[in-house]
PDB file of C-alpha atoms in Angstrom:
ATOM      1  CA  MET A  20     -43.772  -4.786 -35.619  1.00  0.00           C
ATOM      2  CA  TYR A  21     -42.008  -4.834 -38.985  1.00  0.00           C
ATOM      3  CA  VAL A  22     -38.906  -6.551 -37.526  1.00  0.00           C
ATOM      4  CA  ASN A  23     -41.082  -9.138 -35.785  1.00  0.00           C
ATOM      5  CA  ALA A  24     -42.876  -9.910 -39.033  1.00  0.00           C
ATOM      6  CA  ILE A  25     -39.557 -10.535 -40.772  1.00  0.00           C
ATOM      7  CA  ASN A  26     -38.282 -12.729 -37.931  1.00  0.00           C
ATOM      8  CA  ILE A  27     -41.484 -14.787 -37.897  1.00  0.00           C
ATOM      9  CA  SER A  28     -41.274 -15.239 -41.674  1.00  0.00           C
ATOM     10  CA  PHE A  29     -37.631 -16.271 -41.467  1.00  0.00           C
ATOM     11  CA  PHE A  30     -38.146 -19.124 -39.030  1.00  0.00           C
ATOM     12  CA  GLU A  31     -41.504 -20.474 -40.226  1.00  0.00           C
ATOM     13  CA  ASP A  32     -42.160 -22.619 -43.266  1.00  0.00           C
ATOM     14  CA  PHE A  33     -44.120 -21.606 -46.317  1.00  0.00           C
ATOM     15  CA  HIS A  34     -46.555 -24.101 -47.827  1.00  0.00           C
ATOM     16  CA  LEU A  35     -46.803 -24.642 -51.593  1.00  0.00           C
ATOM     17  CA  ILE A  36     -50.340 -25.826 -52.327  1.00  0.00           C
ATOM     18  CA  ALA A  37     -50.734 -25.504 -56.103  1.00  0.00           C
ATOM     19  CA  PHE A  38     -51.625 -29.164 -56.763  1.00  0.00           C
ATOM     20  CA  SER A  39     -52.906 -30.152 -53.322  1.00  0.00           C
ATOM     21  CA  ARG A  40     -56.474 -30.295 -54.665  1.00  0.00           C
ATOM     22  CA  LEU A  41     -55.515 -32.660 -57.493  1.00  0.00           C
ATOM     23  CA  GLN A  42     -54.958 -35.812 -55.443  1.00  0.00           C
ATOM     24  CA  ASN A  43     -57.026 -37.878 -57.899  1.00  0.00           C
ATOM     25  CA  ILE A  44     -54.409 -37.344 -60.617  1.00  0.00           C
ATOM     26  CA  SER A  45     -51.376 -37.293 -58.314  1.00  0.00           C
ATOM     27  CA  PHE A  46     -49.850 -40.404 -59.929  1.00  0.00           C
ATOM     28  CA  PHE A  47     -50.168 -38.852 -63.393  1.00  0.00           C
ATOM     29  CA  LEU A  48     -48.489 -35.654 -62.150  1.00  0.00           C
ATOM     30  CA  ILE A  49     -45.613 -37.575 -60.568  1.00  0.00           C
ATOM     31  CA  ILE A  50     -44.937 -39.566 -63.755  1.00  0.00           C
ATOM     32  CA  SER A  51     -45.188 -36.451 -65.964  1.00  0.00           C
ATOM     33  CA  ILE A  52     -42.867 -34.366 -63.778  1.00  0.00           C
ATOM     34  CA  LEU A  53     -40.356 -37.209 -63.439  1.00  0.00           C
ATOM     35  CA  LEU A  54     -40.381 -37.815 -67.200  1.00  0.00           C
ATOM     36  CA  MET A  55     -39.813 -34.128 -67.977  1.00  0.00           C
ATOM     37  CA  TYR A  56     -36.984 -33.934 -65.455  1.00  0.00           C
ATOM     38  CA  LEU A  57     -35.231 -37.059 -66.775  1.00  0.00           C
ATOM     39  CA  LEU A  58     -35.625 -35.921 -70.401  1.00  0.00           C
ATOM     40  CA  CYS A  59     -34.171 -32.527 -69.598  1.00  0.00           C
ATOM     41  CA  MET A  60     -31.208 -33.824 -67.600  1.00  0.00           C
ATOM     42  CA  SER A  61     -30.298 -36.685 -69.937  1.00  0.00           C
ATOM     43  CA  GLY A  62     -30.762 -34.668 -73.140  1.00  0.00           C
ATOM     44  CA  ASN A  63     -28.707 -31.715 -71.949  1.00  0.00           C
ATOM     45  CA  LEU A  64     -25.961 -33.930 -70.518  1.00  0.00           C
ATOM     46  CA  ILE A  65     -25.687 -35.709 -73.874  1.00  0.00           C
ATOM     47  CA  ILE A  66     -25.270 -32.360 -75.641  1.00  0.00           C
ATOM     48  CA  ILE A  67     -22.542 -31.165 -73.239  1.00  0.00           C
ATOM     49  CA  MET A  68     -20.647 -34.476 -73.445  1.00  0.00           C
ATOM     50  CA  ALA A  69     -20.928 -34.587 -77.257  1.00  0.00           C
ATOM     51  CA  VAL A  70     -19.564 -31.050 -77.609  1.00  0.00           C
ATOM     52  CA  TRP A  71     -16.827 -31.759 -75.064  1.00  0.00           C
ATOM     53  CA  VAL A  72     -15.433 -34.825 -76.864  1.00  0.00           C
ATOM     54  CA  ALA A  73     -15.879 -33.669 -80.485  1.00  0.00           C
ATOM     55  CA  PRO A  74     -13.480 -30.974 -81.777  1.00  0.00           C
ATOM     56  CA  GLN A  75     -15.727 -30.391 -84.830  1.00  0.00           C
ATOM     57  CA  LEU A  76     -18.429 -29.130 -82.473  1.00  0.00           C
ATOM     58  CA  HIS A  77     -16.163 -26.506 -80.879  1.00  0.00           C
ATOM     59  CA  THR A  78     -17.960 -23.661 -82.636  1.00  0.00           C
ATOM     60  CA  PRO A  79     -19.841 -20.598 -81.316  1.00  0.00           C
ATOM     61  CA  MET A  80     -23.229 -22.224 -81.917  1.00  0.00           C
ATOM     62  CA  TYR A  81     -22.434 -25.256 -79.748  1.00  0.00           C
ATOM     63  CA  PHE A  82     -20.680 -23.084 -77.176  1.00  0.00           C
ATOM     64  CA  PHE A  83     -23.969 -21.202 -76.673  1.00  0.00           C
ATOM     65  CA  LEU A  84     -25.893 -24.495 -76.670  1.00  0.00           C
ATOM     66  CA  CYS A  85     -23.708 -25.785 -73.834  1.00  0.00           C
ATOM     67  CA  ASN A  86     -24.489 -22.613 -71.903  1.00  0.00           C
ATOM     68  CA  LEU A  87     -28.200 -23.152 -72.531  1.00  0.00           C
ATOM     69  CA  SER A  88     -27.981 -26.820 -71.526  1.00  0.00           C
ATOM     70  CA  THR A  89     -26.203 -25.959 -68.280  1.00  0.00           C
ATOM     71  CA  LEU A  90     -28.758 -23.260 -67.551  1.00  0.00           C
ATOM     72  CA  ASP A  91     -31.710 -25.590 -68.165  1.00  0.00           C
ATOM     73  CA  MET A  92     -30.286 -28.296 -65.906  1.00  0.00           C
ATOM     74  CA  VAL A  93     -29.745 -25.796 -63.091  1.00  0.00           C
ATOM     75  CA  TYR A  94     -33.248 -24.382 -63.596  1.00  0.00           C
ATOM     76  CA  VAL A  95     -35.208 -27.637 -63.501  1.00  0.00           C
ATOM     77  CA  SER A  96     -33.063 -29.029 -60.651  1.00  0.00           C
ATOM     78  CA  SER A  97     -33.973 -26.056 -58.462  1.00  0.00           C
ATOM     79  CA  ILE A  98     -37.732 -26.662 -58.874  1.00  0.00           C
ATOM     80  CA  LEU A  99     -38.825 -30.086 -60.142  1.00  0.00           C
ATOM     81  CA  PRO A 100     -37.183 -32.379 -57.504  1.00  0.00           C
ATOM     82  CA  LYS A 101     -38.891 -30.415 -54.720  1.00  0.00           C
ATOM     83  CA  LEU A 102     -42.177 -30.571 -56.618  1.00  0.00           C
ATOM     84  CA  LEU A 103     -41.775 -34.351 -56.922  1.00  0.00           C
ATOM     85  CA  ASP A 104     -41.145 -34.547 -53.187  1.00  0.00           C
ATOM     86  CA  PHE A 105     -44.369 -32.628 -52.529  1.00  0.00           C
ATOM     87  CA  GLN A 106     -46.394 -34.959 -54.733  1.00  0.00           C
ATOM     88  CA  ILE A 107     -44.895 -38.180 -53.371  1.00  0.00           C
ATOM     89  CA  THR A 108     -44.848 -37.381 -49.637  1.00  0.00           C
ATOM     90  CA  GLY A 109     -47.821 -35.022 -49.497  1.00  0.00           C
ATOM     91  CA  LYS A 110     -45.773 -32.586 -47.403  1.00  0.00           C
ATOM     92  CA  THR A 111     -46.073 -29.019 -48.715  1.00  0.00           C
ATOM     93  CA  GLY A 112     -43.747 -27.176 -46.326  1.00  0.00           C
ATOM     94  CA  ILE A 113     -40.658 -25.326 -47.576  1.00  0.00           C
ATOM     95  CA  SER A 114     -38.373 -23.284 -45.334  1.00  0.00           C
ATOM     96  CA  PHE A 115     -37.768 -19.569 -45.792  1.00  0.00           C
ATOM     97  CA  ILE A 116     -34.169 -20.195 -46.928  1.00  0.00           C
ATOM     98  CA  LYS A 117     -35.116 -22.895 -49.456  1.00  0.00           C
ATOM     99  CA  CYS A 118     -38.008 -20.805 -50.740  1.00  0.00           C
ATOM    100  CA  PHE A 119     -35.816 -17.789 -51.397  1.00  0.00           C
ATOM    101  CA  THR A 120     -33.159 -20.032 -52.928  1.00  0.00           C
ATOM    102  CA  GLN A 121     -35.833 -21.177 -55.396  1.00  0.00           C
ATOM    103  CA  LEU A 122     -36.797 -17.548 -55.989  1.00  0.00           C
ATOM    104  CA  PHE A 123     -33.172 -16.608 -56.676  1.00  0.00           C
ATOM    105  CA  MET A 124     -32.566 -19.549 -59.032  1.00  0.00           C
ATOM    106  CA  SER A 125     -35.819 -19.112 -60.966  1.00  0.00           C
ATOM    107  CA  VAL A 126     -35.372 -15.374 -61.569  1.00  0.00           C
ATOM    108  CA  ALA A 127     -31.694 -15.770 -62.470  1.00  0.00           C
ATOM    109  CA  CYS A 128     -32.412 -18.608 -64.908  1.00  0.00           C
ATOM    110  CA  VAL A 129     -35.369 -16.922 -66.639  1.00  0.00           C
ATOM    111  CA  ASP A 130     -33.484 -13.632 -67.090  1.00  0.00           C
ATOM    112  CA  THR A 131     -30.333 -15.402 -68.250  1.00  0.00           C
ATOM    113  CA  GLU A 132     -32.255 -17.549 -70.739  1.00  0.00           C
ATOM    114  CA  PHE A 133     -33.922 -14.499 -72.301  1.00  0.00           C
ATOM    115  CA  LEU A 134     -30.535 -12.885 -72.943  1.00  0.00           C
ATOM    116  CA  LEU A 135     -28.820 -16.142 -73.905  1.00  0.00           C
ATOM    117  CA  LEU A 136     -31.516 -16.850 -76.515  1.00  0.00           C
ATOM    118  CA  SER A 137     -30.839 -13.348 -77.871  1.00  0.00           C
ATOM    119  CA  SER A 138     -27.133 -14.204 -78.181  1.00  0.00           C
ATOM    120  CA  MET A 139     -27.977 -17.452 -79.944  1.00  0.00           C
ATOM    121  CA  ALA A 140     -30.351 -15.669 -82.346  1.00  0.00           C
ATOM    122  CA  PHE A 141     -27.612 -13.135 -83.145  1.00  0.00           C
ATOM    123  CA  ASP A 142     -25.152 -15.985 -83.775  1.00  0.00           C
ATOM    124  CA  ARG A 143     -27.581 -17.620 -86.244  1.00  0.00           C
ATOM    125  CA  TYR A 144     -28.233 -14.241 -87.901  1.00  0.00           C
ATOM    126  CA  VAL A 145     -24.510 -13.716 -88.542  1.00  0.00           C
ATOM    127  CA  ALA A 146     -24.034 -17.329 -89.712  1.00  0.00           C
ATOM    128  CA  ILE A 147     -26.886 -17.180 -92.244  1.00  0.00           C
ATOM    129  CA  CYS A 148     -27.046 -13.535 -93.295  1.00  0.00           C
ATOM    130  CA  VAL A 149     -23.338 -12.561 -93.297  1.00  0.00           C
ATOM    131  CA  PRO A 150     -21.507 -15.926 -93.484  1.00  0.00           C
ATOM    132  CA  LEU A 151     -18.306 -14.477 -94.972  1.00  0.00           C
ATOM    133  CA  LYS A 152     -17.746 -12.343 -91.861  1.00  0.00           C
ATOM    134  CA  TYR A 153     -18.879 -14.979 -89.371  1.00  0.00           C
ATOM    135  CA  SER A 154     -15.437 -15.944 -88.064  1.00  0.00           C
ATOM    136  CA  ILE A 155     -14.490 -12.278 -87.694  1.00  0.00           C
ATOM    137  CA  ILE A 156     -17.662 -11.184 -85.870  1.00  0.00           C
ATOM    138  CA  MET A 157     -18.155 -14.299 -83.738  1.00  0.00           C
ATOM    139  CA  ASN A 158     -14.602 -14.522 -82.461  1.00  0.00           C
ATOM    140  CA  ARG A 159     -13.632 -15.934 -79.058  1.00  0.00           C
ATOM    141  CA  ARG A 160     -13.904 -12.566 -77.298  1.00  0.00           C
ATOM    142  CA  ALA A 161     -17.365 -11.875 -78.724  1.00  0.00           C
ATOM    143  CA  CYS A 162     -18.603 -15.336 -77.710  1.00  0.00           C
ATOM    144  CA  LEU A 163     -17.348 -14.892 -74.155  1.00  0.00           C
ATOM    145  CA  ILE A 164     -19.028 -11.488 -73.861  1.00  0.00           C
ATOM    146  CA  LEU A 165     -22.317 -12.786 -75.304  1.00  0.00           C
ATOM    147  CA  SER A 166     -22.322 -15.627 -72.766  1.00  0.00           C
ATOM    148  CA  ILE A 167     -20.947 -13.923 -69.641  1.00  0.00           C
ATOM    149  CA  VAL A 168     -23.213 -10.853 -69.875  1.00  0.00           C
ATOM    150  CA  PRO A 169     -26.492 -12.880 -69.711  1.00  0.00           C
ATOM    151  CA  TRP A 170     -25.290 -14.866 -66.678  1.00  0.00           C
ATOM    152  CA  THR A 171     -24.065 -11.727 -64.905  1.00  0.00           C
ATOM    153  CA  ILE A 172     -27.245  -9.732 -65.512  1.00  0.00           C
ATOM    154  CA  GLY A 173     -29.399 -12.703 -64.508  1.00  0.00           C
ATOM    155  CA  VAL A 174     -27.589 -13.202 -61.186  1.00  0.00           C
ATOM    156  CA  LEU A 175     -27.483  -9.489 -60.296  1.00  0.00           C
ATOM    157  CA  ASN A 176     -31.135  -9.010 -61.187  1.00  0.00           C
ATOM    158  CA  SER A 177     -32.096 -12.032 -59.116  1.00  0.00           C
ATOM    159  CA  LEU A 178     -30.190 -10.686 -56.101  1.00  0.00           C
ATOM    160  CA  LEU A 179     -32.207  -7.468 -56.416  1.00  0.00           C
ATOM    161  CA  TYR A 180     -35.509  -9.370 -56.232  1.00  0.00           C
ATOM    162  CA  VAL A 181     -34.369 -11.513 -53.316  1.00  0.00           C
ATOM    163  CA  PHE A 182     -33.349  -8.363 -51.429  1.00  0.00           C
ATOM    164  CA  LEU A 183     -36.658  -6.598 -52.133  1.00  0.00           C
ATOM    165  CA  ILE A 184     -38.963  -9.532 -51.351  1.00  0.00           C
ATOM    166  CA  SER A 185     -37.030 -10.778 -48.289  1.00  0.00           C
ATOM    167  CA  HIS A 186     -37.654  -7.394 -46.675  1.00  0.00           C
ATOM    168  CA  LEU A 187     -41.425  -7.774 -46.998  1.00  0.00           C
ATOM    169  CA  SER A 188     -43.469  -9.149 -44.130  1.00  0.00           C
ATOM    170  CA  PHE A 189     -45.480 -12.352 -44.543  1.00  0.00           C
ATOM    171  CA  CYS A 190     -47.613 -12.135 -41.442  1.00  0.00           C
ATOM    172  CA  ASP A 191     -51.071 -12.980 -42.811  1.00  0.00           C
ATOM    173  CA  SER A 192     -50.581 -16.255 -44.640  1.00  0.00           C
ATOM    174  CA  LYS A 193     -47.802 -18.727 -45.319  1.00  0.00           C
ATOM    175  CA  TYR A 194     -49.741 -20.578 -48.034  1.00  0.00           C
ATOM    176  CA  ILE A 195     -48.341 -19.985 -51.529  1.00  0.00           C
ATOM    177  CA  ILE A 196     -50.740 -20.982 -54.304  1.00  0.00           C
ATOM    178  CA  HIS A 197     -48.046 -22.197 -56.679  1.00  0.00           C
ATOM    179  CA  PHE A 198     -45.759 -25.205 -57.217  1.00  0.00           C
ATOM    180  CA  TYR A 199     -42.583 -23.200 -56.463  1.00  0.00           C
ATOM    181  CA  CYS A 200     -41.628 -19.908 -54.822  1.00  0.00           C
ATOM    182  CA  ASP A 201     -42.514 -17.621 -57.705  1.00  0.00           C
ATOM    183  CA  ILE A 202     -42.255 -13.819 -57.393  1.00  0.00           C
ATOM    184  CA  LYS A 203     -45.937 -13.062 -57.953  1.00  0.00           C
ATOM    185  CA  ALA A 204     -47.086 -15.927 -55.756  1.00  0.00           C
ATOM    186  CA  LEU A 205     -44.869 -14.694 -52.902  1.00  0.00           C
ATOM    187  CA  LEU A 206     -46.136 -11.144 -53.330  1.00  0.00           C
ATOM    188  CA  ARG A 207     -49.726 -12.372 -52.905  1.00  0.00           C
ATOM    189  CA  THR A 208     -48.856 -13.722 -49.449  1.00  0.00           C
ATOM    190  CA  SER A 209     -47.283 -10.486 -48.245  1.00  0.00           C
ATOM    191  CA  CYS A 210     -49.068  -7.979 -46.037  1.00  0.00           C
ATOM    192  CA  SER A 211     -46.561  -5.224 -46.898  1.00  0.00           C
ATOM    193  CA  ASP A 212     -46.857  -2.510 -49.522  1.00  0.00           C
ATOM    194  CA  ILE A 213     -45.672  -4.268 -52.706  1.00  0.00           C
ATOM    195  CA  ARG A 214     -46.179  -1.459 -55.219  1.00  0.00           C
ATOM    196  CA  HIS A 215     -42.437  -0.785 -55.525  1.00  0.00           C
ATOM    197  CA  VAL A 216     -41.766  -4.465 -56.345  1.00  0.00           C
ATOM    198  CA  ASN A 217     -44.522  -4.502 -58.989  1.00  0.00           C
ATOM    199  CA  ILE A 218     -43.020  -1.363 -60.548  1.00  0.00           C
ATOM    200  CA  VAL A 219     -39.628  -3.100 -60.781  1.00  0.00           C
ATOM    201  CA  ILE A 220     -41.232  -6.204 -62.351  1.00  0.00           C
ATOM    202  CA  LEU A 221     -43.081  -4.169 -64.981  1.00  0.00           C
ATOM    203  CA  SER A 222     -40.091  -1.923 -65.694  1.00  0.00           C
ATOM    204  CA  GLU A 223     -37.766  -4.873 -66.225  1.00  0.00           C
ATOM    205  CA  GLY A 224     -40.380  -6.722 -68.235  1.00  0.00           C
ATOM    206  CA  TYR A 225     -40.608  -3.857 -70.700  1.00  0.00           C
ATOM    207  CA  THR A 226     -36.851  -3.266 -70.847  1.00  0.00           C
ATOM    208  CA  LEU A 227     -35.120  -6.612 -70.351  1.00  0.00           C
ATOM    209  CA  GLY A 228     -37.936  -8.902 -71.510  1.00  0.00           C
ATOM    210  CA  PHE A 229     -39.410  -7.122 -74.498  1.00  0.00           C
ATOM    211  CA  ILE A 230     -36.094  -5.737 -75.781  1.00  0.00           C
ATOM    212  CA  ALA A 231     -34.500  -9.214 -75.700  1.00  0.00           C
ATOM    213  CA  PHE A 232     -37.620 -10.746 -77.264  1.00  0.00           C
ATOM    214  CA  GLY A 233     -37.672  -8.011 -79.908  1.00  0.00           C
ATOM    215  CA  MET A 234     -34.016  -8.640 -80.767  1.00  0.00           C
ATOM    216  CA  ILE A 235     -34.766 -12.344 -81.214  1.00  0.00           C
ATOM    217  CA  LEU A 236     -37.724 -11.646 -83.512  1.00  0.00           C
ATOM    218  CA  ILE A 237     -35.741  -9.126 -85.581  1.00  0.00           C
ATOM    219  CA  SER A 238     -32.869 -11.608 -85.960  1.00  0.00           C
ATOM    220  CA  TYR A 239     -35.220 -14.354 -87.130  1.00  0.00           C
ATOM    221  CA  PHE A 240     -36.973 -11.948 -89.501  1.00  0.00           C
ATOM    222  CA  PHE A 241     -33.688 -11.338 -91.309  1.00  0.00           C
ATOM    223  CA  ILE A 242     -32.800 -15.039 -91.087  1.00  0.00           C
ATOM    224  CA  ILE A 243     -36.078 -16.100 -92.713  1.00  0.00           C
ATOM    225  CA  SER A 244     -35.672 -13.381 -95.366  1.00  0.00           C
ATOM    226  CA  ALA A 245     -32.203 -14.733 -96.189  1.00  0.00           C
ATOM    227  CA  ILE A 246     -33.493 -18.321 -96.294  1.00  0.00           C
ATOM    228  CA  LEU A 247     -36.187 -17.407 -98.815  1.00  0.00           C
ATOM    229  CA  LYS A 248     -33.462 -16.124-101.167  1.00  0.00           C
ATOM    230  CA  ILE A 249     -31.674 -19.493-101.257  1.00  0.00           C
ATOM    231  CA  LYS A 250     -32.157 -21.035-104.691  1.00  0.00           C
ATOM    232  CA  THR A 251     -31.682 -24.692-103.741  1.00  0.00           C
ATOM    233  CA  THR A 252     -35.047 -25.963-102.495  1.00  0.00           C
ATOM    234  CA  ALA A 253     -33.662 -28.840-100.413  1.00  0.00           C
ATOM    235  CA  ARG A 254     -31.166 -26.607 -98.598  1.00  0.00           C
ATOM    236  CA  ARG A 255     -33.786 -23.903 -98.096  1.00  0.00           C
ATOM    237  CA  LEU A 256     -36.226 -26.379 -96.539  1.00  0.00           C
ATOM    238  CA  LYS A 257     -33.522 -27.873 -94.302  1.00  0.00           C
ATOM    239  CA  ILE A 258     -32.434 -24.506 -92.868  1.00  0.00           C
ATOM    240  CA  PHE A 259     -36.015 -23.265 -92.590  1.00  0.00           C
ATOM    241  CA  SER A 260     -37.068 -26.410 -90.712  1.00  0.00           C
ATOM    242  CA  SER A 261     -34.251 -25.945 -88.210  1.00  0.00           C
ATOM    243  CA  CYS A 262     -34.905 -22.220 -87.699  1.00  0.00           C
ATOM    244  CA  SER A 263     -38.674 -22.671 -87.408  1.00  0.00           C
ATOM    245  CA  SER A 264     -38.158 -25.252 -84.655  1.00  0.00           C
ATOM    246  CA  HIS A 265     -35.853 -22.866 -82.797  1.00  0.00           C
ATOM    247  CA  LEU A 266     -38.315 -20.006 -83.167  1.00  0.00           C
ATOM    248  CA  THR A 267     -41.223 -22.155 -81.931  1.00  0.00           C
ATOM    249  CA  VAL A 268     -39.394 -22.990 -78.693  1.00  0.00           C
ATOM    250  CA  VAL A 269     -38.327 -19.350 -78.257  1.00  0.00           C
ATOM    251  CA  LEU A 270     -41.918 -18.169 -78.698  1.00  0.00           C
ATOM    252  CA  LEU A 271     -43.111 -20.814 -76.233  1.00  0.00           C
ATOM    253  CA  PHE A 272     -40.591 -19.748 -73.584  1.00  0.00           C
ATOM    254  CA  CYS A 273     -40.759 -15.972 -74.063  1.00  0.00           C
ATOM    255  CA  GLY A 274     -44.508 -15.867 -74.661  1.00  0.00           C
ATOM    256  CA  SER A 275     -45.439 -17.891 -71.583  1.00  0.00           C
ATOM    257  CA  SER A 276     -43.016 -16.142 -69.208  1.00  0.00           C
ATOM    258  CA  LEU A 277     -43.921 -12.633 -70.379  1.00  0.00           C
ATOM    259  CA  SER A 278     -47.617 -13.487 -70.161  1.00  0.00           C
ATOM    260  CA  VAL A 279     -47.204 -14.469 -66.508  1.00  0.00           C
ATOM    261  CA  TYR A 280     -45.087 -11.564 -65.304  1.00  0.00           C
ATOM    262  CA  MET A 281     -46.529  -8.770 -67.435  1.00  0.00           C
ATOM    263  CA  SER A 282     -50.205  -9.536 -66.890  1.00  0.00           C
ATOM    264  CA  PRO A 283     -52.016  -7.571 -64.149  1.00  0.00           C
ATOM    265  CA  ASP A 284     -52.303  -9.559 -60.960  1.00  0.00           C
ATOM    266  CA  SER A 285     -55.770 -10.671 -59.885  1.00  0.00           C
ATOM    267  CA  LYS A 286     -57.470 -13.598 -58.173  1.00  0.00           C
ATOM    268  CA  ASN A 287     -58.827 -14.792 -61.524  1.00  0.00           C
ATOM    269  CA  SER A 288     -55.318 -15.036 -62.996  1.00  0.00           C
ATOM    270  CA  THR A 289     -54.023 -17.424 -60.302  1.00  0.00           C
ATOM    271  CA  GLU A 290     -54.818 -20.673 -62.182  1.00  0.00           C
ATOM    272  CA  LEU A 291     -53.249 -19.334 -65.385  1.00  0.00           C
ATOM    273  CA  ASP A 292     -50.184 -18.184 -63.438  1.00  0.00           C
ATOM    274  CA  ILE A 293     -49.750 -21.769 -62.212  1.00  0.00           C
ATOM    275  CA  MET A 294     -50.241 -23.573 -65.535  1.00  0.00           C
ATOM    276  CA  LEU A 295     -48.193 -21.272 -67.813  1.00  0.00           C
ATOM    277  CA  PRO A 296     -44.960 -21.608 -65.769  1.00  0.00           C
ATOM    278  CA  LEU A 297     -45.076 -25.360 -66.402  1.00  0.00           C
ATOM    279  CA  LEU A 298     -44.209 -24.524 -70.009  1.00  0.00           C
ATOM    280  CA  TYR A 299     -40.976 -22.671 -69.258  1.00  0.00           C
ATOM    281  CA  VAL A 300     -40.057 -24.594 -66.095  1.00  0.00           C
ATOM    282  CA  ALA A 301     -40.551 -28.152 -67.403  1.00  0.00           C
ATOM    283  CA  VAL A 302     -41.634 -28.402 -71.050  1.00  0.00           C
ATOM    284  CA  VAL A 303     -39.199 -26.010 -72.774  1.00  0.00           C
ATOM    285  CA  PRO A 304     -36.049 -27.290 -70.944  1.00  0.00           C
ATOM    286  CA  ALA A 305     -37.036 -30.831 -71.985  1.00  0.00           C
ATOM    287  CA  LEU A 306     -37.603 -29.744 -75.610  1.00  0.00           C
ATOM    288  CA  ASN A 307     -34.434 -27.646 -75.999  1.00  0.00           C
ATOM    289  CA  PRO A 308     -32.007 -30.594 -76.424  1.00  0.00           C
ATOM    290  CA  LEU A 309     -34.252 -32.197 -79.058  1.00  0.00           C
ATOM    291  CA  VAL A 310     -34.923 -29.002 -81.002  1.00  0.00           C
ATOM    292  CA  TYR A 311     -31.457 -27.439 -80.914  1.00  0.00           C
ATOM    293  CA  SER A 312     -29.094 -30.394 -81.111  1.00  0.00           C
ATOM    294  CA  LEU A 313     -30.453 -33.934 -81.132  1.00  0.00           C
ATOM    295  CA  ARG A 314     -32.045 -33.319 -84.551  1.00  0.00           C
ATOM    296  CA  ASN A 315     -28.741 -31.914 -85.825  1.00  0.00           C
ATOM    297  CA  LYS A 316     -26.737 -34.120 -88.185  1.00  0.00           C
ATOM    298  CA  ASP A 317     -23.363 -33.103 -86.709  1.00  0.00           C
ATOM    299  CA  VAL A 318     -24.420 -34.076 -83.187  1.00  0.00           C
ATOM    300  CA  LEU A 319     -26.021 -37.325 -84.357  1.00  0.00           C
ATOM    301  CA  ASP A 320     -22.817 -38.252 -86.212  1.00  0.00           C
ATOM    302  CA  VAL A 321     -20.766 -37.681 -83.049  1.00  0.00           C
ATOM    303  CA  LEU A 322     -23.170 -39.833 -81.019  1.00  0.00           C
ATOM    304  CA  ARG A 323     -23.053 -42.637 -83.610  1.00  0.00           C
ATOM    305  CA  ILE A 324     -19.231 -42.594 -83.629  1.00  0.00           C
ATOM    306  CA  SER A 325     -19.102 -42.586 -79.815  1.00  0.00           C
ATOM    307  CA  ARG A 326     -21.479 -45.542 -79.634  1.00  0.00           C
ATOM    308  CA  PHE A 327     -19.453 -47.429 -82.261  1.00  0.00           C
ATOM    309  CA  ILE A 328     -16.161 -46.804 -80.423  1.00  0.00           C
ATOM    310  CA  SER A 329     -17.631 -47.844 -77.067  1.00  0.00           C
TER     311      SER A 329
END
């Protein structure tokens, strides 16, 4: 019976029905999703190209930003185009393979972004709080470690979830009340015992999620403390404005994702579990290029020079 349930699940489609009841605002949804996707892709591509062509941007900070830009483009491309297809065609079916590909990509990207934001916060802490030792601490080897480790942990952790959830049976319902194949939404459709998966989610939320989030907050606490000691008002306001923007986006991403995965599952939480992911799936990836780089004088100077040369 268990093997049959798996085989049936493997060959049948799931149906994502999060926005199926919002046909009256379908056009608005399509335009909003398309706009977010185009903003994310174009903004992040501009950052990567600017860093690639400008030797003055070959620094640890922009190295991490390129990692973040690549991650965001992969993340939104695994979810938003399919969501657009659903809204335009009205077809909600997604195959088992494509659904679990979405699951793998979403978990890997969320986990990697948590750890990558921690690396970026540490980089800013060293740059602002111990600037004289910056080149020693943030050397090439350290930068590679702080970028490779997040990607590796994200991929391995995602493989664990795909393995656990693919071995569940989905014999009662193939309708997923979400706009992509999210972990909690998939678990709601399963007729297997899912307690072991929920234990893993909570355990990793408290270890991986809250530890990474805590490291980010501690780093920014020391950064803000150092900024307040700067005597020049103009310089203090400039650095504080930049760091506050970074921290706002970090809080938006970490707060919304932790709220979804750490909250107890219930029927009443379904609507919230659909709306909150829009923040870290669409809004934050679109904001990251603007907040981290496109407001930065060095990047703007490179873009102006490139436009003048062309």
